[in-house]
mmCIF file of C-alpha atoms in Angstrom:
data_model
loop_
_atom_site.group_PDB
_atom_site.id
_atom_site.type_symbol
_atom_site.label_atom_id
_atom_site.label_comp_id
_atom_site.label_asym_id
_atom_site.label_seq_id
_atom_site.Cartn_x
_atom_site.Cartn_y
_atom_site.Cartn_z
ATOM 1 C CA MET E 3 -86.812 221.547 55.985
ATOM 2 C CA ARG E 4 -84.488 219.298 54.011
ATOM 3 C CA ARG E 5 -86.444 216.307 55.293
ATOM 4 C CA ALA E 6 -89.653 218.009 54.155
ATOM 5 C CA VAL E 7 -88.142 218.392 50.663
ATOM 6 C CA GLU E 8 -87.341 214.654 50.645
ATOM 7 C CA LEU E 9 -90.899 213.827 51.668
ATOM 8 C CA ALA E 10 -92.362 216.086 48.971
ATOM 9 C CA ALA E 11 -90.518 214.124 46.269
ATOM 10 C CA ARG E 12 -92.527 211.012 47.151
ATOM 11 C CA GLY E 13 -95.561 212.623 45.543
ATOM 12 C CA LEU E 14 -93.950 213.098 42.115
ATOM 13 C CA GLY E 15 -96.184 211.607 39.439
ATOM 14 C CA SER E 16 -99.326 211.368 41.580
ATOM 15 C CA THR E 17 -100.292 214.913 42.639
ATOM 16 C CA SER E 18 -100.702 216.746 39.311
ATOM 17 C CA PRO E 19 -102.196 219.253 38.685
ATOM 18 C CA ASN E 20 -101.390 220.032 42.333
ATOM 19 C CA PRO E 21 -97.884 220.675 43.669
ATOM 20 C CA VAL E 22 -95.727 218.219 45.577
ATOM 21 C CA VAL E 23 -95.454 219.288 49.215
ATOM 22 C CA GLY E 24 -93.742 217.879 52.292
ATOM 23 C CA CYS E 25 -94.272 218.790 55.938
ATOM 24 C CA VAL E 26 -92.392 218.025 59.164
ATOM 25 C CA ILE E 27 -93.683 219.003 62.614
ATOM 26 C CA THR E 28 -91.403 219.338 65.640
ATOM 27 C CA ASP E 29 -92.276 219.967 69.284
ATOM 28 C CA ALA E 30 -90.735 222.645 71.515
ATOM 29 C CA ALA E 31 -87.665 220.473 72.099
ATOM 30 C CA GLY E 32 -87.086 220.051 68.353
ATOM 31 C CA THR E 33 -88.214 216.420 68.288
ATOM 32 C CA VAL E 34 -90.044 215.315 65.149
ATOM 33 C CA VAL E 35 -93.616 214.433 66.123
ATOM 34 C CA GLY E 36 -95.273 214.270 62.684
ATOM 35 C CA GLU E 37 -94.421 213.957 58.994
ATOM 36 C CA GLY E 38 -96.489 213.949 55.836
ATOM 37 C CA TRP E 39 -96.576 214.683 52.140
ATOM 38 C CA HIS E 40 -99.228 215.364 49.525
ATOM 39 C CA GLU E 41 -99.805 211.843 48.238
ATOM 40 C CA ARG E 42 -102.374 212.317 45.482
ATOM 41 C CA ALA E 43 -104.491 215.008 43.840
ATOM 42 C CA GLY E 44 -107.757 215.419 45.710
ATOM 43 C CA GLY E 45 -106.358 213.815 48.856
ATOM 44 C CA PRO E 46 -105.274 215.474 52.121
ATOM 45 C CA HIS E 47 -102.426 217.949 51.858
ATOM 46 C CA ALA E 48 -99.021 217.409 53.461
ATOM 47 C CA GLU E 49 -99.858 219.544 56.504
ATOM 48 C CA VAL E 50 -102.987 217.518 57.252
ATOM 49 C CA HIS E 51 -101.097 214.214 57.101
ATOM 50 C CA ALA E 52 -98.388 215.593 59.397
ATOM 51 C CA LEU E 53 -100.908 217.056 61.859
ATOM 52 C CA ARG E 54 -102.758 213.747 62.050
ATOM 53 C CA ALA E 55 -99.482 211.967 62.800
ATOM 54 C CA ALA E 56 -98.578 214.527 65.475
ATOM 55 C CA GLY E 57 -101.959 214.538 67.224
ATOM 56 C CA GLU E 58 -101.935 216.592 70.434
ATOM 57 C CA ALA E 59 -98.179 217.028 70.117
ATOM 58 C CA ALA E 60 -98.879 219.600 67.397
ATOM 59 C CA ARG E 61 -100.001 222.113 70.032
ATOM 60 C CA GLY E 62 -97.183 224.617 70.528
ATOM 61 C CA ALA E 63 -95.156 222.963 67.741
ATOM 62 C CA THR E 64 -93.318 224.247 64.662
ATOM 63 C CA ALA E 65 -94.345 223.135 61.162
ATOM 64 C CA TYR E 66 -91.783 223.058 58.344
ATOM 65 C CA VAL E 67 -93.488 223.072 54.935
ATOM 66 C CA THR E 68 -91.951 223.170 51.448
ATOM 67 C CA LEU E 69 -94.708 225.449 50.094
ATOM 68 C CA GLU E 70 -96.582 228.268 51.819
ATOM 69 C CA PRO E 71 -99.704 226.702 53.378
ATOM 70 C CA CYS E 72 -102.725 227.158 51.136
ATOM 71 C CA ASN E 73 -105.418 229.630 52.045
ATOM 72 C CA HIS E 74 -108.401 228.417 50.024
ATOM 73 C CA THR E 75 -111.004 225.681 50.011
ATOM 74 C CA GLY E 76 -110.882 223.374 46.996
ATOM 75 C CA ARG E 77 -111.307 219.631 47.161
ATOM 76 C CA THR E 78 -109.734 219.963 50.616
ATOM 77 C CA GLY E 79 -109.879 222.700 53.246
ATOM 78 C CA PRO E 80 -107.279 225.457 53.743
ATOM 79 C CA CYS E 81 -104.103 224.204 55.395
ATOM 80 C CA ALA E 82 -103.478 227.564 57.078
ATOM 81 C CA GLN E 83 -106.705 227.101 59.043
ATOM 82 C CA ALA E 84 -105.821 223.485 59.890
ATOM 83 C CA LEU E 85 -102.500 224.628 61.362
ATOM 84 C CA ILE E 86 -104.255 227.306 63.393
ATOM 85 C CA GLU E 87 -106.836 224.889 64.779
ATOM 86 C CA ALA E 88 -104.126 222.371 65.701
ATOM 87 C CA GLY E 89 -102.415 224.938 67.913
ATOM 88 C CA VAL E 90 -99.157 225.222 65.954
ATOM 89 C CA THR E 91 -97.306 228.350 67.073
ATOM 90 C CA ARG E 92 -94.695 228.682 64.289
ATOM 91 C CA VAL E 93 -94.670 227.851 60.581
ATOM 92 C CA VAL E 94 -91.525 227.841 58.451
ATOM 93 C CA TYR E 95 -92.038 227.477 54.693
ATOM 94 C CA ALA E 96 -89.667 227.324 51.748
ATOM 95 C CA VAL E 97 -91.489 228.690 48.672
ATOM 96 C CA PRO E 98 -94.170 231.417 48.646
ATOM 97 C CA ASP E 99 -97.314 230.207 46.880
ATOM 98 C CA PRO E 100 -97.491 231.963 43.462
ATOM 99 C CA ASN E 101 -101.057 230.764 42.837
ATOM 100 C CA PRO E 102 -103.340 233.777 43.462
ATOM 101 C CA GLN E 103 -106.234 231.433 44.274
ATOM 102 C CA ALA E 104 -104.364 229.782 47.127
ATOM 103 C CA SER E 105 -101.804 232.339 48.344
ATOM 104 C CA GLY E 106 -102.102 234.386 51.502
ATOM 105 C CA GLY E 107 -101.628 231.518 53.929
ATOM 106 C CA ALA E 108 -98.761 233.243 55.710
ATOM 107 C CA THR E 109 -100.860 236.371 56.201
ATOM 108 C CA THR E 110 -103.704 234.320 57.668
ATOM 109 C CA LEU E 111 -101.286 232.571 60.016
ATOM 110 C CA ARG E 112 -99.788 235.852 61.233
ATOM 111 C CA ALA E 113 -103.242 237.316 61.777
ATOM 112 C CA ALA E 114 -103.918 234.376 64.099
ATOM 113 C CA GLY E 115 -100.784 235.111 66.096
ATOM 114 C CA ILE E 116 -98.626 232.404 64.527
ATOM 115 C CA LYS E 117 -95.056 233.262 63.579
ATOM 116 C CA ALA E 118 -94.702 232.533 59.852
ATOM 117 C CA GLU E 119 -91.341 232.714 58.063
ATOM 118 C CA GLY E 120 -90.549 231.999 54.420
ATOM 119 C CA GLY E 121 -87.570 231.413 52.147
ATOM 120 C CA PHE E 122 -85.820 228.568 53.990
ATOM 121 C CA LEU E 123 -84.095 226.219 51.475
ATOM 122 C CA GLU E 124 -86.247 227.883 48.827
ATOM 123 C CA ALA E 125 -84.018 226.874 45.898
ATOM 124 C CA GLU E 126 -84.072 223.178 46.849
ATOM 125 C CA ALA E 127 -87.810 223.101 47.397
ATOM 126 C CA ALA E 128 -88.482 225.034 44.183
ATOM 127 C CA ALA E 129 -86.337 222.608 42.164
ATOM 128 C CA GLY E 130 -88.415 219.696 43.426
ATOM 129 C CA ASN E 131 -91.609 221.518 42.512
ATOM 130 C CA ALA E 132 -90.371 222.937 39.208
ATOM 131 C CA ALA E 133 -93.167 221.461 37.081
ATOM 132 C CA TRP E 134 -95.991 222.945 39.138
ATOM 133 C CA LEU E 135 -94.269 226.308 39.631
ATOM 134 C CA THR E 136 -93.598 226.612 35.891
ATOM 135 C CA SER E 137 -97.210 225.790 35.033
ATOM 136 C CA VAL E 138 -98.530 228.401 37.472
ATOM 137 C CA ARG E 139 -96.130 231.148 36.437
ATOM 138 C CA LEU E 140 -96.130 230.568 32.657
ATOM 139 C CA GLY E 141 -99.497 228.936 32.038
ATOM 140 C CA ARG E 142 -97.925 226.018 30.180
ATOM 141 C CA PRO E 143 -96.455 222.646 31.132
ATOM 142 C CA HIS E 144 -92.892 222.328 32.366
ATOM 143 C CA VAL E 145 -90.784 220.586 29.698
ATOM 144 C CA THR E 146 -87.890 218.206 30.316
ATOM 145 C CA TRP E 147 -85.909 217.205 27.238
ATOM 146 C CA LYS E 148 -84.274 213.805 27.664
ATOM 147 C CA TYR E 149 -81.757 212.388 25.232
ATOM 148 C CA ALA E 150 -79.186 209.614 25.080
ATOM 149 C CA ALA E 151 -75.958 209.973 23.150
ATOM 150 C CA THR E 152 -72.407 208.791 22.796
ATOM 151 C CA LEU E 153 -69.613 210.989 24.107
ATOM 152 C CA ASP E 154 -69.307 212.512 20.637
ATOM 153 C CA GLY E 155 -72.986 213.473 20.652
ATOM 154 C CA ARG E 156 -74.436 210.807 18.332
ATOM 155 C CA SER E 157 -77.909 209.481 19.099
ATOM 156 C CA ALA E 158 -77.593 206.462 16.779
ATOM 157 C CA ALA E 159 -75.190 204.837 14.336
ATOM 158 C CA GLU E 160 -75.249 205.974 10.717
ATOM 159 C CA ASP E 161 -76.898 202.719 9.586
ATOM 160 C CA GLY E 162 -79.542 202.930 12.322
ATOM 161 C CA SER E 163 -78.362 199.709 13.976
ATOM 162 C CA SER E 164 -77.754 201.121 17.441
ATOM 163 C CA ARG E 165 -81.201 201.053 19.015
ATOM 164 C CA TRP E 166 -79.744 201.194 22.532
ATOM 165 C CA ILE E 167 -77.007 203.749 23.056
ATOM 166 C CA THR E 168 -77.022 203.515 26.845
ATOM 167 C CA GLY E 169 -77.056 200.629 29.308
ATOM 168 C CA PRO E 170 -79.977 198.932 31.091
ATOM 169 C CA GLU E 171 -79.553 201.022 34.248
ATOM 170 C CA SER E 172 -80.060 204.244 32.296
ATOM 171 C CA ARG E 173 -83.090 202.830 30.524
ATOM 172 C CA ALA E 174 -84.631 201.860 33.867
ATOM 173 C CA ASP E 175 -83.917 205.364 35.132
ATOM 174 C CA VAL E 176 -85.830 206.806 32.187
ATOM 175 C CA HIS E 177 -88.893 204.808 33.219
ATOM 176 C CA ARG E 178 -88.664 206.427 36.657
ATOM 177 C CA LEU E 179 -88.636 209.874 35.063
ATOM 178 C CA ARG E 180 -91.543 208.981 32.786
ATOM 179 C CA ALA E 181 -93.560 207.916 35.820
ATOM 180 C CA GLU E 182 -92.965 211.320 37.415
ATOM 181 C CA SER E 183 -94.361 213.125 34.344
ATOM 182 C CA ASP E 184 -97.892 213.857 33.178
ATOM 183 C CA ALA E 185 -97.085 213.263 29.506
ATOM 184 C CA VAL E 186 -94.364 211.698 27.353
ATOM 185 C CA LEU E 187 -93.921 213.297 23.930
ATOM 186 C CA VAL E 188 -92.271 212.018 20.752
ATOM 187 C CA GLY E 189 -92.291 213.186 17.151
ATOM 188 C CA GLY E 190 -93.015 211.480 13.853
ATOM 189 C CA GLY E 191 -89.387 210.649 13.086
ATOM 190 C CA THR E 192 -88.998 208.695 16.307
ATOM 191 C CA LEU E 193 -92.361 206.995 15.776
ATOM 192 C CA ARG E 194 -91.331 205.759 12.346
ATOM 193 C CA ALA E 195 -87.744 204.828 13.206
ATOM 194 C CA ASP E 196 -88.186 203.167 16.597
ATOM 195 C CA ASP E 197 -91.886 202.306 17.019
ATOM 196 C CA PRO E 198 -91.569 203.240 20.730
ATOM 197 C CA HIS E 199 -93.978 201.946 23.348
ATOM 198 C CA LEU E 200 -93.507 204.835 25.840
ATOM 199 C CA ALA E 201 -95.440 203.141 28.651
ATOM 200 C CA VAL E 202 -93.777 202.967 32.049
ATOM 201 C CA ARG E 203 -92.474 199.529 32.946
ATOM 202 C CA GLY E 204 -92.597 198.417 36.549
ATOM 203 C CA PRO E 205 -90.636 195.635 38.297
ATOM 204 C CA ALA E 206 -89.524 192.721 36.119
ATOM 205 C CA GLY E 207 -90.810 194.460 32.987
ATOM 206 C CA THR E 208 -94.446 194.656 34.135
ATOM 207 C CA THR E 209 -96.568 197.635 33.176
ATOM 208 C CA ALA E 210 -96.781 200.171 35.999
ATOM 209 C CA ALA E 211 -100.177 200.967 37.493
ATOM 210 C CA SER E 212 -99.903 204.722 36.902
ATOM 211 C CA GLN E 213 -99.119 205.803 33.363
ATOM 212 C CA PRO E 214 -98.418 209.221 31.821
ATOM 213 C CA LEU E 215 -100.256 210.322 28.713
ATOM 214 C CA ARG E 216 -98.390 209.223 25.586
ATOM 215 C CA VAL E 217 -98.382 212.129 23.117
ATOM 216 C CA ALA E 218 -97.416 211.230 19.555
ATOM 217 C CA LEU E 219 -96.857 214.178 17.219
ATOM 218 C CA ASP E 220 -97.461 212.958 13.676
ATOM 219 C CA THR E 221 -98.643 215.850 11.518
ATOM 220 C CA ARG E 222 -99.528 213.712 8.475
ATOM 221 C CA ALA E 223 -101.115 210.893 10.534
ATOM 222 C CA GLY E 224 -98.825 208.341 8.920
ATOM 223 C CA LEU E 225 -98.893 206.178 12.043
ATOM 224 C CA LEU E 226 -99.993 202.604 11.436
ATOM 225 C CA PRO E 227 -102.866 201.182 13.509
ATOM 226 C CA THR E 228 -100.444 198.495 14.724
ATOM 227 C CA ALA E 229 -98.019 201.024 16.263
ATOM 228 C CA ARG E 230 -97.073 200.065 19.802
ATOM 229 C CA VAL E 231 -97.901 203.533 21.078
ATOM 230 C CA LEU E 232 -101.567 202.860 20.250
ATOM 231 C CA ASP E 233 -101.983 199.805 22.491
ATOM 232 C CA ASP E 234 -104.016 199.877 25.699
ATOM 233 C CA ALA E 235 -101.064 199.907 28.128
ATOM 234 C CA ALA E 236 -101.432 203.663 28.613
ATOM 235 C CA PRO E 237 -103.575 206.514 27.252
ATOM 236 C CA THR E 238 -102.412 208.021 23.968
ATOM 237 C CA LEU E 239 -103.072 211.365 22.289
ATOM 238 C CA LEU E 240 -102.216 211.597 18.592
ATOM 239 C CA VAL E 241 -101.436 215.168 17.474
ATOM 240 C CA VAL E 242 -102.000 215.737 13.757
ATOM 241 C CA GLY E 243 -102.426 218.569 11.307
ATOM 242 C CA GLU E 244 -105.941 219.937 11.064
ATOM 243 C CA ASP E 245 -106.427 218.447 7.567
ATOM 244 C CA ALA E 246 -104.741 215.074 8.169
ATOM 245 C CA ASP E 247 -106.572 211.963 6.981
ATOM 246 C CA THR E 248 -107.118 209.781 10.056
ATOM 247 C CA ARG E 249 -109.752 207.392 8.702
ATOM 248 C CA HIS E 250 -107.332 204.473 9.175
ATOM 249 C CA LEU E 251 -107.114 205.270 12.906
ATOM 250 C CA PRO E 252 -110.661 204.865 14.241
ATOM 251 C CA GLY E 253 -111.101 205.306 17.958
ATOM 252 C CA VAL E 254 -107.757 207.085 18.461
ATOM 253 C CA ASP E 255 -107.868 210.227 20.653
ATOM 254 C CA LEU E 256 -106.920 213.020 18.245
ATOM 255 C CA LEU E 257 -105.763 216.596 18.684
ATOM 256 C CA ARG E 258 -105.892 218.563 15.430
ATOM 257 C CA LEU E 259 -103.732 221.664 15.227
ATOM 258 C CA PRO E 260 -103.010 224.138 12.419
ATOM 259 C CA LEU E 261 -99.665 223.773 10.670
ATOM 260 C CA HIS E 262 -97.173 226.570 10.071
ATOM 261 C CA ASP E 263 -94.714 225.704 7.290
ATOM 262 C CA GLY E 264 -95.707 222.093 7.792
ATOM 263 C CA ARG E 265 -95.067 222.113 11.526
ATOM 264 C CA VAL E 266 -97.182 222.405 14.655
ATOM 265 C CA ALA E 267 -96.357 225.507 16.696
ATOM 266 C CA VAL E 268 -94.756 224.415 19.966
ATOM 267 C CA HIS E 269 -96.717 226.829 22.122
ATOM 268 C CA ASP E 270 -100.008 225.843 20.455
ATOM 269 C CA LEU E 271 -99.305 222.252 21.426
ATOM 270 C CA LEU E 272 -98.298 223.144 24.986
ATOM 271 C CA ALA E 273 -101.394 225.306 25.429
ATOM 272 C CA GLN E 274 -103.628 222.433 24.378
ATOM 273 C CA LEU E 275 -101.848 220.000 26.700
ATOM 274 C CA TYR E 276 -102.134 222.476 29.571
ATOM 275 C CA ALA E 277 -105.879 222.746 28.912
ATOM 276 C CA ARG E 278 -106.059 218.956 29.284
ATOM 277 C CA GLY E 279 -104.465 219.133 32.749
ATOM 278 C CA VAL E 280 -100.903 218.306 31.712
ATOM 279 C CA ARG E 281 -98.396 220.152 33.924
ATOM 280 C CA SER E 282 -95.186 218.314 33.019
ATOM 281 C CA VAL E 283 -93.979 217.013 29.657
ATOM 282 C CA PHE E 284 -91.142 214.526 29.189
ATOM 283 C CA LEU E 285 -89.797 215.176 25.684
ATOM 284 C CA GLU E 286 -88.074 212.053 24.387
ATOM 285 C CA GLY E 287 -87.465 212.723 20.764
ATOM 286 C CA GLY E 288 -86.264 213.081 18.340
ATOM 287 C CA PRO E 289 -83.613 215.667 17.494
ATOM 288 C CA THR E 290 -85.866 217.700 15.175
ATOM 289 C CA LEU E 291 -88.637 218.030 17.734
ATOM 290 C CA ALA E 292 -86.116 218.872 20.455
ATOM 291 C CA GLY E 293 -84.659 221.587 18.240
ATOM 292 C CA ALA E 294 -88.108 223.084 17.694
ATOM 293 C CA PHE E 295 -88.788 223.184 21.438
ATOM 294 C CA LEU E 296 -85.399 224.748 22.140
ATOM 295 C CA GLU E 297 -85.922 227.368 19.445
ATOM 296 C CA ALA E 298 -89.313 228.197 21.001
ATOM 297 C CA GLY E 299 -87.705 228.700 24.410
ATOM 298 C CA ALA E 300 -89.809 225.854 25.800
ATOM 299 C CA VAL E 301 -87.152 223.603 27.339
ATOM 300 C CA ASP E 302 -86.997 224.012 31.099
ATOM 301 C CA ARG E 303 -84.670 221.120 31.958
ATOM 302 C CA VAL E 304 -82.249 218.935 30.015
ATOM 303 C CA ILE E 305 -81.354 215.406 31.072
ATOM 304 C CA GLY E 306 -78.635 213.796 28.998
ATOM 305 C CA TYR E 307 -77.480 210.188 29.319
ATOM 306 C CA LEU E 308 -73.948 209.961 27.926
ATOM 307 C CA ALA E 309 -72.639 206.523 27.011
ATOM 308 C CA PRO E 310 -68.880 205.810 27.055
ATOM 309 C CA ALA E 311 -68.781 205.149 23.318
ATOM 310 C CA LEU E 312 -67.758 206.935 20.120
ATOM 311 C CA LEU E 313 -69.407 206.658 16.703
ATOM 312 C CA GLY E 314 -67.966 209.468 14.599
ATOM 313 C CA SER E 315 -71.024 209.575 12.349
ATOM 314 C CA GLY E 316 -74.779 209.219 12.604
ATOM 315 C CA PRO E 317 -77.556 211.595 13.673
ATOM 316 C CA ALA E 318 -76.793 214.185 16.309
ATOM 317 C CA ALA E 319 -78.816 214.338 19.521
ATOM 318 C CA LEU E 320 -80.072 217.823 18.628
ATOM 319 C CA ALA E 321 -81.079 219.189 15.227
ATOM 320 C CA ASP E 322 -81.525 222.779 14.070
ATOM 321 C CA ALA E 323 -82.651 225.004 16.936
ATOM 322 C CA GLY E 324 -82.349 228.320 15.117
ATOM 323 C CA ILE E 325 -78.939 229.055 16.675
ATOM 324 C CA THR E 326 -76.571 230.568 14.128
ATOM 325 C CA ASN E 327 -73.640 231.782 16.224
ATOM 326 C CA ILE E 328 -71.971 231.104 19.560
ATOM 327 C CA ALA E 329 -73.411 234.272 21.085
ATOM 328 C CA ARG E 330 -76.899 232.777 20.803
ATOM 329 C CA ALA E 331 -75.972 229.441 22.364
ATOM 330 C CA VAL E 332 -78.346 228.282 25.068
ATOM 331 C CA ARG E 333 -76.190 228.267 28.176
ATOM 332 C CA LEU E 334 -76.998 225.699 30.837
ATOM 333 C CA ASP E 335 -76.345 225.387 34.536
ATOM 334 C CA ILE E 336 -75.435 221.796 35.443
ATOM 335 C CA THR E 337 -77.371 220.897 38.575
ATOM 336 C CA GLU E 338 -76.353 217.245 38.791
ATOM 337 C CA ALA E 339 -73.872 214.807 37.271
ATOM 338 C CA VAL E 340 -74.092 211.197 38.432
ATOM 339 C CA ARG E 341 -73.036 207.799 37.167
ATOM 340 C CA VAL E 342 -75.874 205.455 36.206
ATOM 341 C CA GLY E 343 -74.499 202.035 35.460
ATOM 342 C CA THR E 344 -71.762 202.592 32.889
ATOM 343 C CA ASP E 345 -73.261 205.893 31.732
ATOM 344 C CA LEU E 346 -73.178 209.477 32.966
ATOM 345 C CA ARG E 347 -76.465 211.309 33.589
ATOM 346 C CA ILE E 348 -76.195 215.084 33.418
ATOM 347 C CA THR E 349 -79.075 217.323 34.482
ATOM 348 C CA ALA E 350 -79.005 221.005 33.550
ATOM 349 C CA VAL E 351 -81.332 223.986 33.360
ATOM 350 C CA PRO E 352 -81.156 227.064 31.122
ATOM 351 C CA VAL E 353 -79.219 229.903 32.709
ATOM 352 C CA THR E 354 -81.396 232.844 33.672
ATOM 353 C CA GLU E 355 -80.246 236.393 34.189
ATOM 354 C CA ALA E 356 -81.489 236.512 37.765
ATOM 355 C CA VAL E 357 -78.824 235.725 40.346
ATOM 356 C CA PRO E 358 -80.331 233.684 43.194
ATOM 357 C CA THR E 359 -79.604 234.728 46.736
ATOM 358 C CA ALA E 360 -77.968 232.284 49.108
ATOM 359 C CA PRO E 361 -80.661 230.032 50.608
ATOM 360 C CA LYS E 362 -81.382 230.271 54.303
ATOM 361 C CA GLU E 363 -80.987 227.015 56.190
ATOM 362 C CA HIS E 364 -83.040 225.894 59.110
#
């Protein structure tokens, strides 16, 4: 199952709005005879790839799948039926399918006489599929807030001279995370201060073939037509207030939203992005926009790159998030802390009240 989780991760950035799924098939002796993962939306599912690799060896075999096999016909047929027809006698899956349109695969398998068991390494598989699971359960995109800061929490020097807080390895790592997302979002302050490009760079600085949607939130439409975010390296959506004058931006894809006290409501924006097929948002800045998302309870994961430097002054990584006392602090569970070049990358998720049960291993 852990191998299936590794395989599933290969589909990050190419399967949306579908989940990432991995599958490993073993024969009666426990030998791996087939592997596969969901490679792209509209293409064969992980189980189909693994069954094709296994061939006749799938008869009497066990399939390990990170998500309960689907039970419906969409652009592809139901995987539960494919497993039945291949002669698999046991299916072990990690995460039950929460999508009512596709769930019920385990029931179908059992009705066909196949032993189906769920919950194995569920936490690991769910973490790898967090964006899709969040979108299904909450009806909005999963949001990752990324920031870079010095050890004393400054995102830039007071005079604005420190464009790069972190090292080149961290910046390359950010491009990897962008490529795994459906959309990259920045606010007006970042647009004006940094003129970011936001496209994913591939090897040797080339533009990657697959690009997330660049979402620029600029309520007053003050963006200049020469802004780098408006080039043709990647698609761009400019989010503005419903009365903003955009005559100087002909041909730009616009999303007009009502303003509340001069600001776009976070959940209005997320609802509109969800309607456009966005299932994961990579929030890159700046501190004011991050504070608004945190106050709205719309941050599902935090990734902080901490540089071994001290500034003592300058803007903080996070602005007002509506938190007035320590009792209301957003508590986080650190899921990973690794060194990236000279920097430290910390990944954390908001603490929930539910206490997870110990995962079963198989």
